[in-house]
mmCIF file of C-alpha atoms and ligand atoms in Angstrom:
data_model
loop_
_atom_site.group_PDB
_atom_site.id
_atom_site.type_symbol
_atom_site.label_atom_id
_atom_site.label_comp_id
_atom_site.label_asym_id
_atom_site.label_seq_id
_atom_site.Cartn_x
_atom_site.Cartn_y
_atom_site.Cartn_z
ATOM 1 C CA MET L 718 0.000 0.000 0.000
ATOM 2 C CA ARG L 719 1.249 3.446 -0.872
ATOM 3 C CA VAL L 720 0.476 6.716 0.940
ATOM 4 C CA LEU L 721 1.254 9.986 -0.788
ATOM 5 C CA GLY L 722 2.439 12.685 1.626
ATOM 6 C CA ILE L 723 1.814 16.257 0.542
ATOM 7 C CA ASN L 724 3.261 19.194 2.430
ATOM 8 C CA GLY L 725 1.433 22.460 1.827
ATOM 9 C CA SER L 726 4.505 24.489 2.720
ATOM 10 C CA LEU L 727 7.274 25.286 0.259
ATOM 11 C CA ARG L 728 9.652 26.409 2.998
ATOM 12 C CA ARG L 729 13.019 24.651 3.203
ATOM 13 C CA ASP L 730 12.846 24.027 6.968
ATOM 14 C CA SER L 731 9.105 23.498 7.011
ATOM 15 C CA HIS L 732 7.621 22.353 10.316
ATOM 16 C CA ASN L 733 4.848 20.672 8.368
ATOM 17 C CA ARG L 734 7.351 18.558 6.514
ATOM 18 C CA ARG L 735 8.695 17.379 9.865
ATOM 19 C CA LEU L 736 5.177 16.673 11.049
ATOM 20 C CA LEU L 737 4.485 14.648 7.932
ATOM 21 C CA LEU L 738 7.593 12.548 8.591
ATOM 22 C CA GLU L 739 6.660 12.028 12.244
ATOM 23 C CA ALA L 740 3.164 10.941 11.210
ATOM 24 C CA ALA L 741 4.678 8.581 8.647
ATOM 25 C CA GLU L 742 6.381 6.730 11.507
ATOM 26 C CA LEU L 743 2.886 5.674 12.557
ATOM 27 C CA LEU L 744 2.226 3.827 9.309
ATOM 28 C CA PRO L 745 2.235 0.054 9.779
ATOM 29 C CA PRO L 746 4.913 -2.097 8.143
ATOM 30 C CA GLY L 747 4.270 -2.642 4.480
ATOM 31 C CA VAL L 748 2.818 0.814 3.925
ATOM 32 C CA GLU L 749 5.144 3.009 1.925
ATOM 33 C CA LEU L 750 5.200 6.815 2.123
ATOM 34 C CA GLU L 751 5.952 8.709 -1.067
ATOM 35 C CA LEU L 752 6.688 12.374 -0.435
ATOM 36 C CA TYR L 753 5.373 14.678 -3.129
ATOM 37 C CA ASP L 754 8.027 17.342 -3.654
ATOM 38 C CA GLU L 755 6.965 19.244 -6.749
ATOM 39 C CA LEU L 756 4.386 21.604 -5.295
ATOM 40 C CA LYS L 757 6.420 24.654 -6.287
ATOM 41 C CA ALA L 758 6.771 23.477 -9.885
ATOM 42 C CA LEU L 759 3.032 23.469 -10.553
ATOM 43 C CA PRO L 760 1.813 26.249 -12.834
ATOM 44 C CA PRO L 761 -1.182 28.309 -11.738
ATOM 45 C CA TYR L 762 -4.432 26.607 -12.603
ATOM 46 C CA ASP L 763 -5.843 27.850 -15.909
ATOM 47 C CA GLU L 764 -8.672 26.048 -17.680
ATOM 48 C CA ASP L 765 -7.136 27.082 -20.992
ATOM 49 C CA ASP L 766 -4.029 25.049 -20.114
ATOM 50 C CA ASP L 767 -6.034 22.047 -18.977
ATOM 51 C CA GLY L 768 -6.569 20.337 -22.296
ATOM 52 C CA GLU L 769 -5.611 16.927 -23.671
ATOM 53 C CA GLU L 770 -2.115 17.225 -22.292
ATOM 54 C CA ALA L 771 -1.437 19.435 -19.307
ATOM 55 C CA ASP L 772 1.951 20.697 -18.119
ATOM 56 C CA PRO L 773 4.334 17.783 -17.275
ATOM 57 C CA ALA L 774 4.390 18.815 -13.601
ATOM 58 C CA VAL L 775 0.601 18.593 -13.553
ATOM 59 C CA GLU L 776 0.670 15.175 -15.208
ATOM 60 C CA ARG L 777 3.157 13.978 -12.586
ATOM 61 C CA LEU L 778 0.958 15.303 -9.774
ATOM 62 C CA ARG L 779 -2.123 13.588 -11.207
ATOM 63 C CA ASP L 780 -0.154 10.385 -11.664
ATOM 64 C CA ALA L 781 1.184 10.451 -8.077
ATOM 65 C CA VAL L 782 -2.321 11.071 -6.721
ATOM 66 C CA ALA L 783 -3.849 8.366 -8.916
ATOM 67 C CA ARG L 784 -1.208 5.789 -7.893
ATOM 68 C CA ALA L 785 -1.649 6.490 -4.184
ATOM 69 C CA ASP L 786 -3.980 4.329 -2.126
ATOM 70 C CA ALA L 787 -4.390 7.171 0.351
ATOM 71 C CA ILE L 788 -3.110 10.689 0.899
ATOM 72 C CA LEU L 789 -1.828 12.449 3.999
ATOM 73 C CA VAL L 790 -1.705 16.234 3.719
ATOM 74 C CA ALA L 791 0.081 18.499 6.196
ATOM 75 C CA THR L 792 -0.843 22.131 5.918
ATOM 76 C CA PRO L 793 0.398 25.361 7.436
ATOM 77 C CA GLU L 794 -2.084 28.121 8.088
ATOM 78 C CA TYR L 795 -1.703 31.298 6.081
ATOM 79 C CA ASN L 796 -4.072 34.080 7.120
ATOM 80 C CA ALA L 797 -6.569 31.631 8.526
ATOM 81 C CA SER L 798 -6.609 29.505 5.387
ATOM 82 C CA ILE L 799 -4.474 27.161 3.307
ATOM 83 C CA PRO L 800 -1.459 28.266 1.250
ATOM 84 C CA GLY L 801 -2.405 29.228 -2.301
ATOM 85 C CA GLN L 802 -0.085 26.717 -3.928
ATOM 86 C CA LEU L 803 -1.695 23.845 -2.024
ATOM 87 C CA LYS L 804 -5.138 24.975 -3.201
ATOM 88 C CA ASN L 805 -3.713 25.217 -6.710
ATOM 89 C CA ALA L 806 -2.530 21.585 -6.556
ATOM 90 C CA ILE L 807 -5.937 20.403 -5.396
ATOM 91 C CA ASP L 808 -7.587 22.343 -8.227
ATOM 92 C CA TRP L 809 -5.366 20.555 -10.766
ATOM 93 C CA ALA L 810 -6.000 17.170 -9.112
ATOM 94 C CA SER L 811 -9.770 17.793 -9.150
ATOM 95 C CA ARG L 812 -9.935 17.838 -12.958
ATOM 96 C CA PRO L 813 -10.922 16.529 -15.472
ATOM 97 C CA ARG L 814 -14.428 16.290 -14.114
ATOM 98 C CA GLY L 815 -15.588 12.703 -13.919
ATOM 99 C CA ALA L 816 -12.042 11.309 -14.116
ATOM 100 C CA ALA L 817 -10.213 13.366 -11.501
ATOM 101 C CA ALA L 818 -7.219 11.734 -9.836
ATOM 102 C CA ILE L 819 -8.425 12.788 -6.401
ATOM 103 C CA ALA L 820 -11.986 11.545 -6.777
ATOM 104 C CA ASN L 821 -12.878 9.042 -4.065
ATOM 105 C CA LYS L 822 -9.306 9.045 -2.724
ATOM 106 C CA PRO L 823 -9.053 8.559 1.058
ATOM 107 C CA VAL L 824 -7.374 11.643 2.536
ATOM 108 C CA ALA L 825 -6.355 12.654 6.066
ATOM 109 C CA VAL L 826 -5.363 16.176 7.069
ATOM 110 C CA ILE L 827 -2.850 17.215 9.706
ATOM 111 C CA GLY L 828 -0.973 20.419 10.288
ATOM 112 C CA THR L 829 1.160 22.605 12.456
ATOM 113 C CA SER L 830 1.733 26.314 12.815
ATOM 114 C CA THR L 831 3.675 28.643 15.010
ATOM 115 C CA GLY L 832 0.393 30.078 16.303
ATOM 116 C CA SER L 833 -1.486 28.952 19.411
ATOM 117 C CA PHE L 834 -4.100 26.863 17.615
ATOM 118 C CA GLY L 835 -1.953 24.832 15.234
ATOM 119 C CA GLY L 836 -3.742 25.945 12.102
ATOM 120 C CA VAL L 837 -7.205 24.557 12.865
ATOM 121 C CA TRP L 838 -8.878 26.990 10.445
ATOM 122 C CA ALA L 839 -6.604 25.956 7.620
ATOM 123 C CA GLN L 840 -7.314 22.295 8.310
ATOM 124 C CA GLU L 841 -11.040 22.925 8.334
ATOM 125 C CA GLU L 842 -10.799 24.746 5.022
ATOM 126 C CA LEU L 843 -8.594 22.062 3.561
ATOM 127 C CA ARG L 844 -11.089 19.337 4.458
ATOM 128 C CA LYS L 845 -13.854 21.397 2.851
ATOM 129 C CA VAL L 846 -11.851 21.924 -0.356
ATOM 130 C CA LEU L 847 -10.869 18.247 -0.537
ATOM 131 C CA ARG L 848 -14.454 17.081 -0.012
ATOM 132 C CA THR L 849 -15.634 19.443 -2.736
ATOM 133 C CA ALA L 850 -12.912 18.090 -5.027
ATOM 134 C CA GLY L 851 -14.403 14.628 -4.499
ATOM 135 C CA ALA L 852 -11.933 13.105 -2.019
ATOM 136 C CA ARG L 853 -13.047 10.816 0.815
ATOM 137 C CA VAL L 854 -11.859 12.889 3.759
ATOM 138 C CA VAL L 855 -11.547 11.132 7.097
ATOM 139 C CA GLY L 856 -12.271 13.095 10.248
ATOM 140 C CA GLY L 857 -10.127 13.753 13.285
ATOM 141 C CA GLU L 858 -7.977 16.769 13.878
ATOM 142 C CA VAL L 859 -4.251 16.773 14.536
ATOM 143 C CA ALA L 860 -3.285 20.416 14.909
ATOM 144 C CA VAL L 861 0.097 21.053 16.492
ATOM 145 C CA PRO L 862 0.415 24.563 17.962
ATOM 146 C CA ARG L 863 3.609 26.577 18.561
ATOM 147 C CA ALA L 864 5.743 24.398 16.321
ATOM 148 C CA HIS L 865 8.925 26.419 16.847
ATOM 149 C CA VAL L 866 8.655 26.167 20.651
ATOM 150 C CA ARG L 867 7.958 22.438 20.606
ATOM 151 C CA LEU L 868 10.896 21.831 18.322
ATOM 152 C CA ALA L 869 13.162 23.987 20.453
ATOM 153 C CA GLU L 870 12.077 22.119 23.586
ATOM 154 C CA ASP L 871 12.365 18.490 22.557
ATOM 155 C CA GLY L 872 12.907 18.351 18.821
ATOM 156 C CA ARG L 873 9.601 16.586 18.154
ATOM 157 C CA LEU L 874 6.222 17.943 17.203
ATOM 158 C CA LEU L 875 3.938 15.169 18.413
ATOM 159 C CA ASP L 876 3.583 14.663 22.149
ATOM 160 C CA ASP L 877 1.970 11.476 23.493
ATOM 161 C CA GLU L 878 -1.596 12.748 23.241
ATOM 162 C CA LEU L 879 -1.191 14.140 19.735
ATOM 163 C CA ARG L 880 0.637 11.009 18.609
ATOM 164 C CA GLU L 881 -2.313 8.929 19.776
ATOM 165 C CA ARG L 882 -4.701 11.144 17.802
ATOM 166 C CA ALA L 883 -2.452 10.991 14.772
ATOM 167 C CA GLN L 884 -2.412 7.195 15.058
ATOM 168 C CA VAL L 885 -6.222 7.082 15.105
ATOM 169 C CA LEU L 886 -6.309 9.325 12.032
ATOM 170 C CA VAL L 887 -3.695 7.307 10.134
ATOM 171 C CA ASP L 888 -5.511 4.070 10.978
ATOM 172 C CA ALA L 889 -8.802 5.611 9.843
ATOM 173 C CA VAL L 890 -7.473 6.633 6.445
ATOM 174 C CA LEU L 891 -5.890 3.216 5.891
ATOM 175 C CA ALA L 892 -9.122 1.526 6.915
ATOM 176 C CA GLU L 893 -10.844 3.475 4.141
ATOM 177 C CA VAL L 894 -8.505 1.777 1.676
ATOM 178 C CA ARG L 895 -8.767 -1.713 3.049
ATOM 179 C CA PRO L 896 -11.140 -2.082 6.007
ATOM 180 C CA ALA L 897 -9.333 -5.126 7.448
ATOM 181 C CA TRP L 898 -5.872 -3.571 7.123
ATOM 182 C CA VAL L 899 -5.516 -2.108 10.605
ATOM 183 C CA VAL L 900 -6.733 -5.269 12.309
ATOM 184 C CA ALA L 901 -4.561 -7.468 10.111
ATOM 185 C CA ALA L 902 -1.388 -5.371 10.443
HETATM 186 C C1 FNR V 1188 1.529 32.638 8.784
HETATM 187 N N1 FNR V 1188 1.421 31.929 9.995
HETATM 188 C C2 FNR V 1188 0.185 31.743 10.561
HETATM 189 N N2 FNR V 1188 0.010 30.891 11.648
HETATM 190 C C3 FNR V 1188 -1.225 30.677 12.171
HETATM 191 O O1 FNR V 1188 -1.361 29.897 13.126
HETATM 192 N N3 FNR V 1188 -2.326 31.294 11.640
HETATM 193 C C4 FNR V 1188 -2.244 32.130 10.575
HETATM 194 O O2 FNR V 1188 -3.263 32.646 10.121
HETATM 195 C C5 FNR V 1188 -0.956 32.388 10.012
HETATM 196 N N4 FNR V 1188 -0.811 33.213 8.928
HETATM 197 C C6 FNR V 1188 0.391 33.276 8.256
HETATM 198 C C7 FNR V 1188 0.475 33.951 7.038
HETATM 199 C C8 FNR V 1188 1.662 33.944 6.321
HETATM 200 C C9 FNR V 1188 1.721 34.635 4.988
HETATM 201 C C10 FNR V 1188 2.799 33.299 6.850
HETATM 202 C C11 FNR V 1188 4.099 33.269 6.065
HETATM 203 C C12 FNR V 1188 2.735 32.655 8.046
HETATM 204 C C13 FNR V 1188 2.617 31.342 10.608
HETATM 205 C C14 FNR V 1188 2.868 29.934 10.086
HETATM 206 O O3 FNR V 1188 2.086 29.064 10.857
HETATM 207 C C15 FNR V 1188 4.342 29.564 10.226
HETATM 208 O O4 FNR V 1188 5.096 30.370 9.332
HETATM 209 C C16 FNR V 1188 4.580 28.079 9.964
HETATM 210 O O5 FNR V 1188 5.879 27.768 10.376
HETATM 211 C C17 FNR V 1188 4.413 27.728 8.490
HETATM 212 O O6 FNR V 1188 4.555 26.352 8.298
HETATM 213 P P1 FNR V 1188 5.922 25.683 7.771
HETATM 214 O O7 FNR V 1188 6.403 26.461 6.585
HETATM 215 O O8 FNR V 1188 6.908 25.760 8.902
HETATM 216 O O9 FNR V 1188 5.550 24.272 7.455
#
């Protein structure tokens, strides 16, 4: 089974990238994480450019999404919402209508920010956008506040309680792929 990890931040030392990697440690053996690392290369969505053959970066995104059994997205919060380039990627993945790579795909959302609430608004918006795009979004919130302080204190983002919640979320998204997976693993 393959999980595609998408980080909504383009920043080199992104806290969300770290969070994604910590969450990936919770995947059971046999589940592979593929990190999507071309977010910055995607052109802005333009219906005029979305014909028979889209930009190669778009084709690679659609292919990575289509090949994935499930997707784990980590998002920062920018002005109470999701970063524009992450929204742009979802817009590309949501087309063509009727054959979109993201349609019916199990997706879980996590995120961290340097603010006190861990980007809960961004996560809420992201779930809304993903549902509208046709993804099967599993519930459960893993919002890690004050990322820079946590990292300075012990170098990890997930404490015991958050790790437990992240585990429930990861198990839930895998169960969407193969209901017996979590029990069998
Ligand atoms: C932010 N940040 C932020 N944080 C938050 O909790 N709520 C917010 O609305 C915002 N808004 C915001 C806007 C913009 C333009 C920037 C650049 C930043 C802070 C943000 O959470 C912080 O930069 C994180 O570290 C970004 O995630 P990465 O890049 O570390 O993964």
